[in-house]
Amino acid sequence: LEITAIRVERLQDITSADCVEEGYVSSPMESYQSEELVALDWYRQLWESLNGSGSWAANPWVWVIEFKRV
């Protein structure tokens, strides 16, 4: 892997495009009106399943490390 970017940002600054990079896959059966809200809700649920209840609301600073395969 080659690191292409490193930055620090608040957890809730994640975008729907970032959610796709984290593994979100769009589903045509979703009942939400906005695909962006679906992706962000998916990531919030994933984050809290790994880091515990209330961890999303805490909105911590996180490291964002972008990379590509070489």
mmCIF file of the C-alpha atoms, coordinates in Angstrom:
data_MODEL
# 
_entry.id   MODEL 
# 
loop_
_atom_site.group_PDB 
_atom_site.id 
_atom_site.type_symbol 
_atom_site.label_atom_id 
_atom_site.label_alt_id 
_atom_site.label_comp_id 
_atom_site.label_asym_id 
_atom_site.label_entity_id 
_atom_site.label_seq_id 
_atom_site.pdbx_PDB_ins_code 
_atom_site.Cartn_x 
_atom_site.Cartn_y 
_atom_site.Cartn_z 
_atom_site.occupancy 
_atom_site.B_iso_or_equiv 
_atom_site.pdbx_formal_charge 
_atom_site.auth_seq_id 
_atom_site.auth_comp_id 
_atom_site.auth_asym_id 
_atom_site.auth_atom_id 
_atom_site.pdbx_PDB_model_num 
ATOM 1  C CA . LEU A 1 1  ? 0.000   0.000  0.000  1.00 0.00 ? 1  LEU A CA 1 
ATOM 2  C CA . GLU A 1 2  ? 1.112   3.523  -0.735 1.00 0.00 ? 2  GLU A CA 1 
ATOM 3  C CA . ILE A 1 3  ? -0.159  6.256  1.571  1.00 0.00 ? 3  ILE A CA 1 
ATOM 4  C CA . THR A 1 4  ? -1.500  9.125  -0.529 1.00 0.00 ? 4  THR A CA 1 
ATOM 5  C CA . ALA A 1 5  ? -2.855  11.456 2.167  1.00 0.00 ? 5  ALA A CA 1 
ATOM 6  C CA . ILE A 1 6  ? -3.063  11.844 5.933  1.00 0.00 ? 6  ILE A CA 1 
ATOM 7  C CA . ARG A 1 7  ? -5.242  14.330 7.781  1.00 0.00 ? 7  ARG A CA 1 
ATOM 8  C CA . VAL A 1 8  ? -7.143  14.829 11.016 1.00 0.00 ? 8  VAL A CA 1 
ATOM 9  C CA . GLU A 1 9  ? -10.853 15.660 11.009 1.00 0.00 ? 9  GLU A CA 1 
ATOM 10 C CA . ARG A 1 10 ? -13.952 15.329 13.166 1.00 0.00 ? 10 ARG A CA 1 
ATOM 11 C CA . LEU A 1 11 ? -15.741 11.993 12.843 1.00 0.00 ? 11 LEU A CA 1 
ATOM 12 C CA . GLN A 1 12 ? -19.010 13.532 11.669 1.00 0.00 ? 12 GLN A CA 1 
ATOM 13 C CA . ASP A 1 13 ? -17.231 15.359 8.826  1.00 0.00 ? 13 ASP A CA 1 
ATOM 14 C CA . ILE A 1 14 ? -17.280 12.095 6.858  1.00 0.00 ? 14 ILE A CA 1 
ATOM 15 C CA . THR A 1 15 ? -18.946 12.397 3.448  1.00 0.00 ? 15 THR A CA 1 
ATOM 16 C CA . SER A 1 16 ? -21.142 9.902  1.631  1.00 0.00 ? 16 SER A CA 1 
ATOM 17 C CA . ALA A 1 17 ? -18.240 9.326  -0.802 1.00 0.00 ? 17 ALA A CA 1 
ATOM 18 C CA . ASP A 1 18 ? -16.028 8.496  2.187  1.00 0.00 ? 18 ASP A CA 1 
ATOM 19 C CA . CYS A 1 19 ? -18.680 6.024  3.368  1.00 0.00 ? 19 CYS A CA 1 
ATOM 20 C CA . VAL A 1 20 ? -18.458 4.231  0.021  1.00 0.00 ? 20 VAL A CA 1 
ATOM 21 C CA . GLU A 1 21 ? -14.671 4.036  0.455  1.00 0.00 ? 21 GLU A CA 1 
ATOM 22 C CA . GLU A 1 22 ? -15.292 2.511  3.909  1.00 0.00 ? 22 GLU A CA 1 
ATOM 23 C CA . GLY A 1 23 ? -17.474 -0.232 2.389  1.00 0.00 ? 23 GLY A CA 1 
ATOM 24 C CA . TYR A 1 24 ? -21.018 1.134  2.064  1.00 0.00 ? 24 TYR A CA 1 
ATOM 25 C CA . VAL A 1 25 ? -22.879 -0.390 -0.878 1.00 0.00 ? 25 VAL A CA 1 
ATOM 26 C CA . SER A 1 26 ? -26.022 1.291  -2.186 1.00 0.00 ? 26 SER A CA 1 
ATOM 27 C CA . SER A 1 27 ? -29.207 -0.760 -2.170 1.00 0.00 ? 27 SER A CA 1 
ATOM 28 C CA . PRO A 1 28 ? -32.185 0.002  -4.450 1.00 0.00 ? 28 PRO A CA 1 
ATOM 29 C CA . MET A 1 29 ? -34.526 -1.247 -1.690 1.00 0.00 ? 29 MET A CA 1 
ATOM 30 C CA . GLU A 1 30 ? -33.637 1.555  0.755  1.00 0.00 ? 30 GLU A CA 1 
ATOM 31 C CA . SER A 1 31 ? -36.604 3.624  1.882  1.00 0.00 ? 31 SER A CA 1 
ATOM 32 C CA . TYR A 1 32 ? -34.626 6.825  2.533  1.00 0.00 ? 32 TYR A CA 1 
ATOM 33 C CA . GLN A 1 33 ? -35.118 9.762  0.206  1.00 0.00 ? 33 GLN A CA 1 
ATOM 34 C CA . SER A 1 34 ? -31.467 10.755 0.240  1.00 0.00 ? 34 SER A CA 1 
ATOM 35 C CA . GLU A 1 35 ? -28.700 8.305  -0.576 1.00 0.00 ? 35 GLU A CA 1 
ATOM 36 C CA . GLU A 1 36 ? -26.293 10.523 1.372  1.00 0.00 ? 36 GLU A CA 1 
ATOM 37 C CA . LEU A 1 37 ? -28.347 10.109 4.548  1.00 0.00 ? 37 LEU A CA 1 
ATOM 38 C CA . VAL A 1 38 ? -28.454 6.348  4.026  1.00 0.00 ? 38 VAL A CA 1 
ATOM 39 C CA . ALA A 1 39 ? -24.672 6.165  3.686  1.00 0.00 ? 39 ALA A CA 1 
ATOM 40 C CA . LEU A 1 40 ? -24.053 8.367  6.728  1.00 0.00 ? 40 LEU A CA 1 
ATOM 41 C CA . ASP A 1 41 ? -26.541 6.400  8.839  1.00 0.00 ? 41 ASP A CA 1 
ATOM 42 C CA . TRP A 1 42 ? -24.848 3.160  7.773  1.00 0.00 ? 42 TRP A CA 1 
ATOM 43 C CA . TYR A 1 43 ? -21.471 4.520  8.859  1.00 0.00 ? 43 TYR A CA 1 
ATOM 44 C CA . ARG A 1 44 ? -22.858 5.841  12.158 1.00 0.00 ? 44 ARG A CA 1 
ATOM 45 C CA . GLN A 1 45 ? -24.248 2.385  12.949 1.00 0.00 ? 45 GLN A CA 1 
ATOM 46 C CA . LEU A 1 46 ? -20.976 0.720  11.969 1.00 0.00 ? 46 LEU A CA 1 
ATOM 47 C CA . TRP A 1 47 ? -18.966 3.171  14.094 1.00 0.00 ? 47 TRP A CA 1 
ATOM 48 C CA . GLU A 1 48 ? -21.143 2.627  17.164 1.00 0.00 ? 48 GLU A CA 1 
ATOM 49 C CA . SER A 1 49 ? -21.069 -1.166 16.729 1.00 0.00 ? 49 SER A CA 1 
ATOM 50 C CA . LEU A 1 50 ? -17.271 -0.997 16.935 1.00 0.00 ? 50 LEU A CA 1 
ATOM 51 C CA . ASN A 1 51 ? -16.808 1.839  19.441 1.00 0.00 ? 51 ASN A CA 1 
ATOM 52 C CA . GLY A 1 52 ? -19.883 1.684  21.672 1.00 0.00 ? 52 GLY A CA 1 
ATOM 53 C CA . SER A 1 53 ? -23.101 3.548  22.215 1.00 0.00 ? 53 SER A CA 1 
ATOM 54 C CA . GLY A 1 54 ? -22.729 7.321  22.155 1.00 0.00 ? 54 GLY A CA 1 
ATOM 55 C CA . SER A 1 55 ? -19.363 7.237  20.398 1.00 0.00 ? 55 SER A CA 1 
ATOM 56 C CA . TRP A 1 56 ? -20.805 8.881  17.260 1.00 0.00 ? 56 TRP A CA 1 
ATOM 57 C CA . ALA A 1 57 ? -22.379 11.707 19.271 1.00 0.00 ? 57 ALA A CA 1 
ATOM 58 C CA . ALA A 1 58 ? -19.009 12.398 20.930 1.00 0.00 ? 58 ALA A CA 1 
ATOM 59 C CA . ASN A 1 59 ? -17.725 13.390 17.451 1.00 0.00 ? 59 ASN A CA 1 
ATOM 60 C CA . PRO A 1 60 ? -14.045 12.712 18.226 1.00 0.00 ? 60 PRO A CA 1 
ATOM 61 C CA . TRP A 1 61 ? -11.084 13.810 16.150 1.00 0.00 ? 61 TRP A CA 1 
ATOM 62 C CA . VAL A 1 62 ? -9.960  10.917 13.920 1.00 0.00 ? 62 VAL A CA 1 
ATOM 63 C CA . TRP A 1 63 ? -7.026  10.222 11.643 1.00 0.00 ? 63 TRP A CA 1 
ATOM 64 C CA . VAL A 1 64 ? -7.945  9.790  7.985  1.00 0.00 ? 64 VAL A CA 1 
ATOM 65 C CA . ILE A 1 65 ? -5.338  7.791  6.069  1.00 0.00 ? 65 ILE A CA 1 
ATOM 66 C CA . GLU A 1 66 ? -5.875  7.437  2.346  1.00 0.00 ? 66 GLU A CA 1 
ATOM 67 C CA . PHE A 1 67 ? -3.925  4.882  0.338  1.00 0.00 ? 67 PHE A CA 1 
ATOM 68 C CA . LYS A 1 68 ? -3.757  3.008  -2.921 1.00 0.00 ? 68 LYS A CA 1 
ATOM 69 C CA . ARG A 1 69 ? -2.566  -0.465 -3.843 1.00 0.00 ? 69 ARG A CA 1 
ATOM 70 C CA . VAL A 1 70 ? 0.755   -0.689 -5.639 1.00 0.00 ? 70 VAL A CA 1 
# 
